[in-house]
Coordinates of C-alpha atoms in Angstrom, one line a residue:
Chain A
X1 CA 8.6 19.3 -36.7
X2 CA 10.6 16.9 -38.7
X3 CA 12.2 17.5 -42.2
X4 CA 13.1 14.8 -44.7
X5 CA 15.6 15.2 -47.6
X6 CA 17.7 17.9 -46.0
X7 CA 21.4 18.3 -47.0
X8 CA 22.4 16.9 -43.7
X9 CA 20.3 13.9 -44.0
X10 CA 21.4 13.2 -47.6
X11 CA 25.1 13.9 -47.2
X12 CA 25.0 12.3 -43.8
X13 CA 23.9 9.0 -45.3
X14 CA 27.1 9.0 -47.5
X15 CA 29.2 9.9 -44.4
X16 CA 27.9 6.6 -42.8
X17 CA 29.3 4.7 -45.8
X18 CA 32.8 5.9 -45.3
X19 CA 35.6 3.4 -45.1
X20 CA 33.3 0.9 -46.7
X21 CA 32.8 -0.9 -50.0
X22 CA 29.7 -0.6 -52.2
X23 CA 29.3 -3.6 -54.6
X24 CA 27.5 -4.0 -57.9
X25 CA 25.0 -6.9 -57.8
X26 CA 22.6 -8.2 -60.4
X27 CA 20.3 -10.4 -58.3
X28 CA 19.3 -11.3 -54.7
X29 CA 21.9 -14.1 -54.4
X30 CA 24.8 -11.7 -55.2
X31 CA 23.3 -9.1 -52.9
X32 CA 23.4 -11.5 -50.0
X33 CA 27.0 -12.5 -50.8
X34 CA 27.9 -8.8 -50.7
X35 CA 26.1 -8.1 -47.5
X36 CA 27.6 -11.2 -45.9
X37 CA 31.0 -10.1 -46.9
X38 CA 30.6 -6.7 -45.2
X39 CA 29.5 -4.4 -48.0
X40 CA 28.1 -1.1 -46.7
X41 CA 25.6 -0.9 -49.7
X42 CA 24.9 -2.6 -52.9
X43 CA 24.2 -1.2 -56.4
X44 CA 21.4 -3.1 -58.0
X45 CA 21.9 -3.4 -61.8
X46 CA 20.8 -5.5 -64.7
X47 CA 24.3 -6.0 -65.9
X48 CA 27.7 -5.1 -64.4
X49 CA 29.7 -2.5 -66.4
X50 CA 32.0 -5.1 -68.0
X51 CA 28.8 -6.9 -69.4
X52 CA 27.3 -3.5 -70.5
X53 CA 30.5 -2.9 -72.5
X54 CA 30.3 -6.4 -74.0
X55 CA 26.6 -6.1 -74.8
X56 CA 26.7 -2.7 -76.5
X57 CA 23.5 -1.0 -77.4
X58 CA 21.7 1.4 -75.1
X59 CA 22.1 0.8 -71.4
X60 CA 19.1 1.9 -69.3
X61 CA 17.9 1.9 -65.7
X62 CA 17.6 -1.7 -64.4
X63 CA 14.3 -3.6 -64.6
X64 CA 12.4 -2.6 -61.4
X65 CA 11.9 -6.3 -60.6
X66 CA 15.7 -6.7 -60.1
X67 CA 15.9 -3.6 -57.9
X68 CA 12.9 -4.8 -55.9
X69 CA 14.4 -8.3 -55.5
X70 CA 17.6 -6.8 -54.2
X71 CA 15.8 -4.4 -51.8
X72 CA 13.9 -7.4 -50.4
X73 CA 17.0 -9.5 -50.0
X74 CA 19.2 -7.3 -47.8
X75 CA 19.0 -4.8 -45.0
X76 CA 21.9 -2.7 -46.1
X77 CA 21.1 0.3 -48.3
X78 CA 20.4 -0.3 -52.0
X79 CA 21.5 2.1 -54.7
X80 CA 20.5 2.0 -58.3
X81 CA 21.6 3.8 -61.5
X82 CA 19.6 6.3 -63.6
X83 CA 20.8 7.6 -67.0
X84 CA 22.4 11.1 -66.9
X85 CA 19.6 13.6 -67.3
X86 CA 16.8 11.1 -67.1
X87 CA 14.5 12.8 -64.7
X88 CA 11.8 10.1 -65.1
X89 CA 14.1 7.1 -64.4
X90 CA 15.3 8.9 -61.3
X91 CA 11.7 9.6 -60.1
X92 CA 10.8 6.0 -60.7
X93 CA 13.7 4.8 -58.5
X94 CA 12.8 7.3 -55.9
X95 CA 9.2 6.2 -55.8
X96 CA 10.4 2.6 -55.4
X97 CA 12.3 3.6 -52.3
X98 CA 15.9 3.0 -53.4
X99 CA 18.3 4.6 -50.9
X100 CA 20.6 6.3 -53.3
X101 CA 20.6 7.1 -57.0
X102 CA 23.7 7.0 -59.1
X103 CA 23.3 9.4 -62.0
X104 CA 25.8 7.4 -64.0
X105 CA 27.9 7.6 -67.1
X106 CA 27.9 3.7 -67.1
X107 CA 24.4 3.9 -68.6
X108 CA 23.9 5.6 -72.0
X109 CA 23.1 9.3 -71.3
X110 CA 19.6 10.5 -71.9
X111 CA 20.8 14.1 -72.0
X112 CA 24.1 15.0 -73.4
X113 CA 24.1 18.5 -72.0
X114 CA 22.2 18.7 -68.7
X115 CA 22.3 16.7 -65.6
X116 CA 19.3 16.1 -63.3
X117 CA 18.5 18.9 -60.8
X118 CA 19.2 16.6 -57.9
X119 CA 18.3 19.0 -55.0
X120 CA 14.6 18.7 -56.0
X121 CA 14.6 15.0 -54.8
X122 CA 14.2 13.6 -51.3
X123 CA 16.5 10.6 -52.3
X124 CA 20.2 11.5 -52.3
X125 CA 22.3 11.2 -55.5
X126 CA 25.9 10.2 -56.2
X127 CA 27.7 11.3 -59.4
X128 CA 31.0 10.7 -61.1
X129 CA 33.7 13.3 -61.5
X130 CA 37.2 13.6 -63.0
X131 CA 38.2 17.0 -61.7
X132 CA 37.2 19.9 -59.4
X133 CA 35.0 21.5 -62.1
X134 CA 32.9 18.4 -62.6
X135 CA 32.8 17.8 -58.8
X136 CA 31.6 21.2 -57.9
X137 CA 29.0 21.4 -60.7
X138 CA 27.5 18.1 -59.5
X139 CA 27.5 19.3 -55.9
X140 CA 25.7 22.5 -56.9
X141 CA 23.2 20.5 -58.9
X142 CA 22.5 18.7 -55.6
X143 CA 24.7 15.6 -55.6
X144 CA 25.2 14.5 -51.9
X145 CA 28.1 12.1 -52.7
X146 CA 30.8 11.9 -55.4
X147 CA 32.9 9.2 -56.9
X148 CA 35.7 9.2 -59.4
X149 CA 34.6 8.1 -62.8
X150 CA 37.6 6.0 -63.6
X151 CA 36.9 3.8 -66.6
X152 CA 34.1 1.4 -65.6
X153 CA 34.1 -2.2 -66.5
X154 CA 37.8 -2.3 -67.5
X155 CA 39.3 -3.7 -64.3
X156 CA 42.1 -1.2 -64.9
X157 CA 42.7 1.2 -62.1
X158 CA 44.7 3.8 -64.1
X159 CA 41.8 6.2 -64.8
X160 CA 40.4 6.2 -61.2
X161 CA 44.0 7.0 -60.0
X162 CA 44.2 9.8 -62.5
X163 CA 40.9 11.3 -61.4
X164 CA 41.5 11.0 -57.6
X165 CA 45.0 12.6 -58.0
X166 CA 43.6 15.3 -60.2
X167 CA 40.9 16.4 -57.6
X168 CA 43.3 16.2 -54.7
X169 CA 45.9 18.3 -56.4
X170 CA 43.4 20.8 -57.6
X171 CA 42.2 21.2 -53.9
X172 CA 45.8 21.8 -52.8
X173 CA 46.3 24.3 -55.6
X174 CA 43.1 26.1 -54.7
X175 CA 44.4 26.4 -51.1
X176 CA 47.6 28.0 -52.4
X177 CA 45.7 30.7 -54.2
X178 CA 45.2 34.2 -52.9
X179 CA 41.5 35.2 -52.5
X180 CA 41.6 37.5 -55.5
X181 CA 42.9 34.6 -57.7
X182 CA 40.0 32.3 -57.0
X183 CA 37.6 34.0 -59.5
X184 CA 39.9 33.1 -62.4
X185 CA 40.3 29.6 -61.2
X186 CA 36.4 29.4 -61.0
X187 CA 36.2 30.7 -64.6
X188 CA 38.8 28.3 -65.9
X189 CA 37.2 25.3 -64.3
X190 CA 33.6 26.2 -64.7
X191 CA 33.3 25.9 -61.0
X192 CA 30.9 27.8 -58.7
X193 CA 32.9 30.5 -56.9
X194 CA 31.3 30.3 -53.5
X195 CA 31.7 26.5 -53.4
X196 CA 35.4 26.9 -54.3
X197 CA 35.8 29.4 -51.4
X198 CA 34.3 26.8 -49.1
X199 CA 36.6 24.1 -50.3
X200 CA 39.6 26.4 -50.0
X201 CA 38.7 27.1 -46.4
X202 CA 38.0 23.5 -45.4
X203 CA 40.7 21.8 -47.5
X204 CA 38.2 19.2 -48.6
X205 CA 35.1 18.7 -50.7
X206 CA 31.9 19.3 -48.7
X207 CA 30.6 15.8 -49.6
X208 CA 32.1 12.3 -49.4
X209 CA 34.2 11.2 -52.4
X210 CA 34.6 7.5 -53.2
X211 CA 36.8 5.8 -55.7
X212 CA 35.1 4.0 -58.6
X213 CA 35.8 2.7 -62.1
X214 CA 38.4 -0.1 -62.5
X215 CA 39.0 -1.5 -58.9
X216 CA 39.7 -5.2 -59.4
X217 CA 41.9 -6.3 -56.4
X218 CA 42.3 -5.7 -52.6
X219 CA 45.5 -3.8 -53.4
X220 CA 43.6 -1.5 -55.9
X221 CA 41.1 -0.7 -53.1
X222 CA 44.0 0.1 -50.7
X223 CA 45.7 2.2 -53.3
X224 CA 42.6 4.4 -53.7
X225 CA 42.2 4.8 -50.0
X226 CA 45.8 5.9 -49.8
X227 CA 45.2 8.5 -52.4
X228 CA 42.4 10.0 -50.2
X229 CA 39.2 8.1 -51.3
X230 CA 36.6 7.9 -48.6
X231 CA 35.6 4.4 -49.6
X232 CA 35.3 2.4 -52.8
X233 CA 32.8 1.2 -55.3
X234 CA 33.6 -2.2 -56.9
X235 CA 31.6 -2.9 -60.0
X236 CA 32.6 -5.8 -62.2
X237 CA 35.6 -6.7 -60.0
X238 CA 33.9 -9.0 -57.6
X239 CA 31.4 -11.0 -59.5
X240 CA 33.7 -11.3 -62.5
X241 CA 36.4 -12.9 -60.3
X242 CA 36.7 -16.6 -59.7
X243 CA 35.7 -16.6 -56.1
X244 CA 33.3 -13.7 -55.5
X245 CA 32.6 -14.3 -51.7
X246 CA 36.3 -14.5 -50.8
X247 CA 37.2 -11.6 -53.1
X248 CA 34.4 -9.5 -51.6
X249 CA 35.7 -10.1 -48.1
X250 CA 39.3 -9.4 -49.0
X251 CA 38.3 -6.1 -50.6
X252 CA 36.3 -5.0 -47.6
X253 CA 39.3 -5.8 -45.2
X254 CA 41.8 -4.1 -47.5
X255 CA 39.6 -0.9 -47.5
X256 CA 39.5 -0.8 -43.7
X257 CA 43.1 -1.6 -43.2
X258 CA 44.5 0.1 -46.3
X259 CA 47.9 0.9 -44.7
X260 CA 48.5 -2.5 -43.2
X261 CA 50.4 -4.1 -46.1
X262 CA 51.2 -7.3 -44.3
X263 CA 47.5 -7.9 -43.9
X264 CA 46.7 -7.0 -47.5
X265 CA 49.4 -9.5 -48.6
X266 CA 47.8 -12.2 -46.4
X267 CA 44.3 -11.6 -47.7
X268 CA 45.5 -11.4 -51.3
X269 CA 46.9 -15.0 -51.1
X270 CA 45.1 -17.6 -53.1
X271 CA 42.2 -15.4 -54.2
X272 CA 42.3 -16.9 -57.7
X273 CA 42.1 -14.9 -60.9
X274 CA 40.9 -11.3 -60.8
X275 CA 38.7 -10.1 -63.7
X276 CA 40.7 -10.0 -66.9
X277 CA 40.8 -6.3 -67.5
X278 CA 41.5 -4.0 -70.4
X279 CA 44.3 -1.7 -71.5
X280 CA 43.1 1.9 -72.0
X281 CA 44.7 2.2 -75.5
X282 CA 42.5 -0.6 -76.8
X283 CA 39.4 1.5 -76.2
X284 CA 38.1 3.8 -79.0
X285 CA 37.1 7.3 -77.9
X286 CA 33.4 6.4 -78.0
X287 CA 34.0 3.4 -75.7
X288 CA 35.3 5.7 -73.0
X289 CA 32.4 6.1 -70.6
X290 CA 34.1 8.8 -68.6
X291 CA 33.8 11.2 -71.6
X292 CA 30.0 11.0 -71.5
X293 CA 29.4 13.9 -69.2
X294 CA 31.2 17.0 -68.0
Chain B
X1 CA 43.8 14.2 -20.0
X2 CA 40.8 12.0 -20.8
X3 CA 41.3 9.9 -23.9
X4 CA 38.3 8.7 -25.8
X5 CA 38.6 6.1 -28.5
X6 CA 36.3 5.9 -31.6
X7 CA 36.0 2.5 -33.1
X8 CA 37.3 3.2 -36.6
X9 CA 36.5 0.0 -38.6
X10 CA 33.9 1.7 -40.8
X11 CA 31.6 4.7 -40.7
X12 CA 31.6 8.3 -39.5
X13 CA 34.5 8.1 -37.1
X14 CA 36.4 11.2 -38.1
X15 CA 33.3 13.4 -37.2
X16 CA 33.2 11.8 -33.8
X17 CA 36.9 12.6 -33.2
X18 CA 36.2 16.2 -34.1
X19 CA 33.2 16.3 -31.7
X20 CA 35.3 14.6 -28.8
X21 CA 38.1 17.1 -29.3
X22 CA 35.6 20.1 -29.3
X23 CA 34.4 18.7 -26.0
X24 CA 37.8 19.0 -24.4
X25 CA 39.0 15.4 -24.5
X26 CA 41.6 13.6 -26.7
X27 CA 40.1 11.5 -29.5
X28 CA 41.9 8.5 -31.0
X29 CA 40.8 6.2 -33.8
X30 CA 40.7 2.6 -32.6
X31 CA 41.5 0.0 -35.3
X32 CA 43.2 -2.7 -33.3
X33 CA 42.0 -4.3 -30.0
X34 CA 45.3 -3.6 -28.2
X35 CA 44.4 0.1 -28.4
X36 CA 41.5 -0.4 -25.9
X37 CA 44.1 -0.5 -23.1
X38 CA 45.1 3.1 -23.8
X39 CA 41.6 4.7 -23.7
X40 CA 39.2 5.7 -20.9
X41 CA 36.0 5.5 -22.9
X42 CA 34.8 4.2 -26.3
X43 CA 32.4 5.5 -29.0
X44 CA 30.9 3.1 -31.4
X45 CA 30.0 5.3 -34.4
X46 CA 27.3 5.2 -37.0
X47 CA 27.9 3.2 -40.1
X48 CA 26.5 0.0 -41.4
X49 CA 26.0 -2.3 -38.4
X50 CA 26.4 -5.5 -40.4
X51 CA 29.7 -4.3 -42.0
X52 CA 31.0 -3.1 -38.6
X53 CA 30.0 -6.4 -37.0
X54 CA 31.8 -8.4 -39.6
X55 CA 35.0 -6.4 -39.0
X56 CA 34.5 -6.7 -35.2
X57 CA 34.5 -10.5 -35.6
X58 CA 37.3 -10.5 -38.1
X59 CA 39.6 -8.5 -35.8
X60 CA 38.5 -10.2 -32.6
X61 CA 37.0 -7.1 -31.0
X62 CA 33.8 -8.6 -29.5
X63 CA 35.2 -10.0 -26.2
X64 CA 37.7 -7.2 -25.7
X65 CA 35.0 -4.6 -26.0
X66 CA 32.7 -6.5 -23.7
X67 CA 35.5 -6.8 -21.2
X68 CA 36.2 -3.0 -21.6
X69 CA 32.6 -2.3 -20.6
X70 CA 32.6 -4.8 -17.7
X71 CA 35.6 -3.0 -16.2
X72 CA 33.2 0.0 -15.8
X73 CA 34.6 2.0 -18.7
X74 CA 31.9 4.0 -20.5
X75 CA 30.7 3.2 -24.0
X76 CA 28.6 5.4 -26.3
X77 CA 26.9 3.8 -29.3
X78 CA 25.3 6.0 -32.0
X79 CA 22.9 4.6 -34.6
X80 CA 24.8 1.4 -35.7
X81 CA 26.6 1.6 -32.4
X82 CA 23.3 1.5 -30.5
X83 CA 22.4 -1.7 -32.5
X84 CA 25.7 -3.2 -31.5
X85 CA 25.2 -2.5 -27.8
X86 CA 21.7 -3.9 -27.6
X87 CA 20.7 -7.1 -25.8
X88 CA 17.9 -7.8 -28.2
X89 CA 17.4 -7.0 -31.9
X90 CA 14.0 -7.3 -33.4
X91 CA 13.8 -9.9 -36.2
X92 CA 17.4 -11.2 -35.6
X93 CA 18.9 -13.9 -33.4
X94 CA 22.3 -12.3 -33.8
X95 CA 22.9 -10.1 -30.8
X96 CA 26.2 -8.3 -31.0
X97 CA 27.8 -6.9 -27.8
X98 CA 24.6 -7.3 -25.7
X99 CA 25.9 -4.8 -23.1
X100 CA 22.8 -2.7 -22.7
X101 CA 19.4 -3.9 -21.6
X102 CA 17.5 -2.5 -24.6
X103 CA 15.5 -4.0 -27.4
X104 CA 16.0 -2.3 -30.8
X105 CA 14.4 -2.3 -34.1
X106 CA 16.7 -1.7 -37.1
X107 CA 15.8 0.7 -39.9
X108 CA 12.8 1.5 -37.8
X109 CA 11.7 4.7 -39.4
X110 CA 12.0 3.4 -42.9
X111 CA 14.4 3.7 -45.8
X112 CA 16.6 6.6 -46.7
X113 CA 13.8 8.7 -48.2
X114 CA 12.1 8.6 -44.8
X115 CA 15.3 9.8 -43.0
X116 CA 14.9 13.1 -41.3
X117 CA 16.1 15.7 -38.8
X118 CA 14.0 16.9 -35.8
X119 CA 14.5 18.9 -32.6
X120 CA 14.4 16.9 -29.4
X121 CA 14.7 17.4 -25.7
X122 CA 17.3 15.1 -24.2
X123 CA 16.5 14.6 -20.5
X124 CA 19.1 16.3 -18.3
X125 CA 21.4 16.8 -21.3
X126 CA 20.0 19.3 -23.8
X127 CA 16.8 21.0 -24.9
X128 CA 16.1 21.7 -28.5
X129 CA 18.8 19.4 -29.8
X130 CA 18.8 18.9 -33.6
X131 CA 18.9 15.2 -34.1
X132 CA 19.7 13.7 -37.5
X133 CA 18.2 10.3 -38.2
X134 CA 19.5 8.3 -41.1
X135 CA 17.9 4.9 -41.7
X136 CA 17.8 5.0 -37.9
X137 CA 16.9 2.3 -35.4
X138 CA 14.8 3.0 -32.4
X139 CA 14.5 1.3 -28.9
X140 CA 11.3 -0.7 -28.5
X141 CA 11.8 -1.5 -24.9
X142 CA 14.2 -1.0 -22.0
X143 CA 15.1 -2.9 -18.9
X144 CA 14.5 -1.6 -15.3
X145 CA 18.1 -0.2 -15.0
X146 CA 17.9 1.7 -18.2
X147 CA 16.9 5.4 -18.2
X148 CA 15.0 6.8 -21.2
X149 CA 16.6 10.1 -22.2
X150 CA 14.7 11.1 -25.4
X151 CA 11.7 10.1 -27.5
X152 CA 10.6 11.0 -30.9
X153 CA 7.0 10.4 -32.0
X154 CA 6.6 8.2 -28.9
X155 CA 9.6 6.0 -29.7
X156 CA 12.7 5.9 -27.5
X157 CA 15.7 7.3 -29.4
X158 CA 18.2 7.9 -26.5
X159 CA 18.9 6.0 -23.3
X160 CA 21.5 5.5 -20.6
X161 CA 22.3 2.5 -18.4
X162 CA 25.0 3.3 -15.8
X163 CA 28.1 3.9 -17.9
X164 CA 26.5 2.9 -21.2
X165 CA 24.9 5.6 -23.5
X166 CA 23.1 5.1 -26.7
X167 CA 21.2 7.1 -29.3
X168 CA 19.6 6.4 -32.6
X169 CA 20.6 9.7 -34.2
X170 CA 23.9 11.2 -35.2
X171 CA 25.2 13.9 -32.8
X172 CA 28.5 14.0 -34.8
X173 CA 26.8 15.4 -37.9
X174 CA 26.0 18.8 -36.3
X175 CA 28.1 21.4 -34.4
X176 CA 26.0 20.9 -31.3
X177 CA 28.3 18.9 -29.0
X178 CA 26.2 18.8 -25.9
X179 CA 25.5 15.0 -26.0
X180 CA 29.1 14.1 -26.7
X181 CA 30.1 16.5 -23.8
X182 CA 27.7 14.5 -21.6
X183 CA 29.6 11.4 -22.6
X184 CA 32.9 13.0 -22.0
X185 CA 31.8 13.9 -18.5
X186 CA 30.7 10.3 -17.9
X187 CA 34.2 9.2 -18.9
X188 CA 35.9 11.8 -16.7
X189 CA 33.7 10.6 -13.8
X190 CA 34.5 6.9 -14.4
X191 CA 38.2 7.7 -14.7
X192 CA 38.2 9.3 -11.3
X193 CA 36.2 6.5 -9.6
X194 CA 38.2 3.7 -11.3
X195 CA 41.5 5.3 -10.1
X196 CA 40.3 5.2 -6.5

């Protein structure tokens, strides 16, 4: 008897990605550059987040032609994004055989209240989170992997740092609570009580948590690993830089050897210009993608 | 005390460390080739084989790991690790370590949605072992010296050749440490005979 789509199989897939870099790509050529550079997976998109910002309008699931093109080009896993709450986009991606679905705030939400009930699917999901409340709600909905939201497409690491620190410090705080204090913590954070008890016991989330949203340099990737990320997503950072292949390789190495500063210094030399990046205060509230779900 | 290194370039190396320690040996994460001198056996974990291979090349691990194996020190490859150990990879000219006389097929059971868990009997090691297969490879053929330890649906999913052990599933993802314990015993045995 064999069983597909179990928690172990779905969460285990994310465990295999640990210490690695997942790169956004928009065509087969970029996917091959990413694979060649040592990416552990690629995210197939129609546009990288920086271009989604620039284009405006409604951002939807990518054209299946692009997803298929990327799936045919590489042997590493292929992820794709569905709009938050868009059950049909997610089912289409699952039917196409993508390896992971990102229910992502980078796309325009289809549902402003409810997320997809992800444990109904055989394909695993990754979701963004900013704090332990969002993290545990997504896990209980069936997410098999988490990532910080950061602020996508800005090339500015500040929000990803904020979200990673927030979650780590909430886990430490939870561990300091007496058992009879956990219920109030659950109420205040809108977090499932039993999941909090499990996290309190283990001292970690029950799924892998990657950093995402604003990583633009090898040092950014190393910073996020230092803060406790299990790996990194790089969206616009690679293919918006001057020398994507070299940039991609440097970010992969900085993620593996995140505490070897001499090495990170070496591989940061002569990389050319990173993506330009944006200051957070220049974003209006409706331009902040991280606010799109809770 | 027997010390087992887990190649820690990318993938599920922390889980393997936990599993090694639960089996009574000391586990260390190996990130630099110099560390190979301090360990008695090596586990190459699951992860993405192309990513791990690139980092093996970048940090000059290929020859040192081959040398480690040729000294008679045991190596255990799981999933991506099995691919790295193989002497022949279907549809690819790029053999990695080539230490085990096995021919493997990558992503042989399909994509992630086809990934599964199933109970297997591992010959001489464990009955009813819950094996977690994630975009797993399988072994299409083995050489005369290689012993088949387990099959699933007719395909070879675990094998041993002298001091080399390989499986296409992930023993580190469950709390059943019997297969890792088997490897720990292989390492203890080789340590004794290499000391003589």
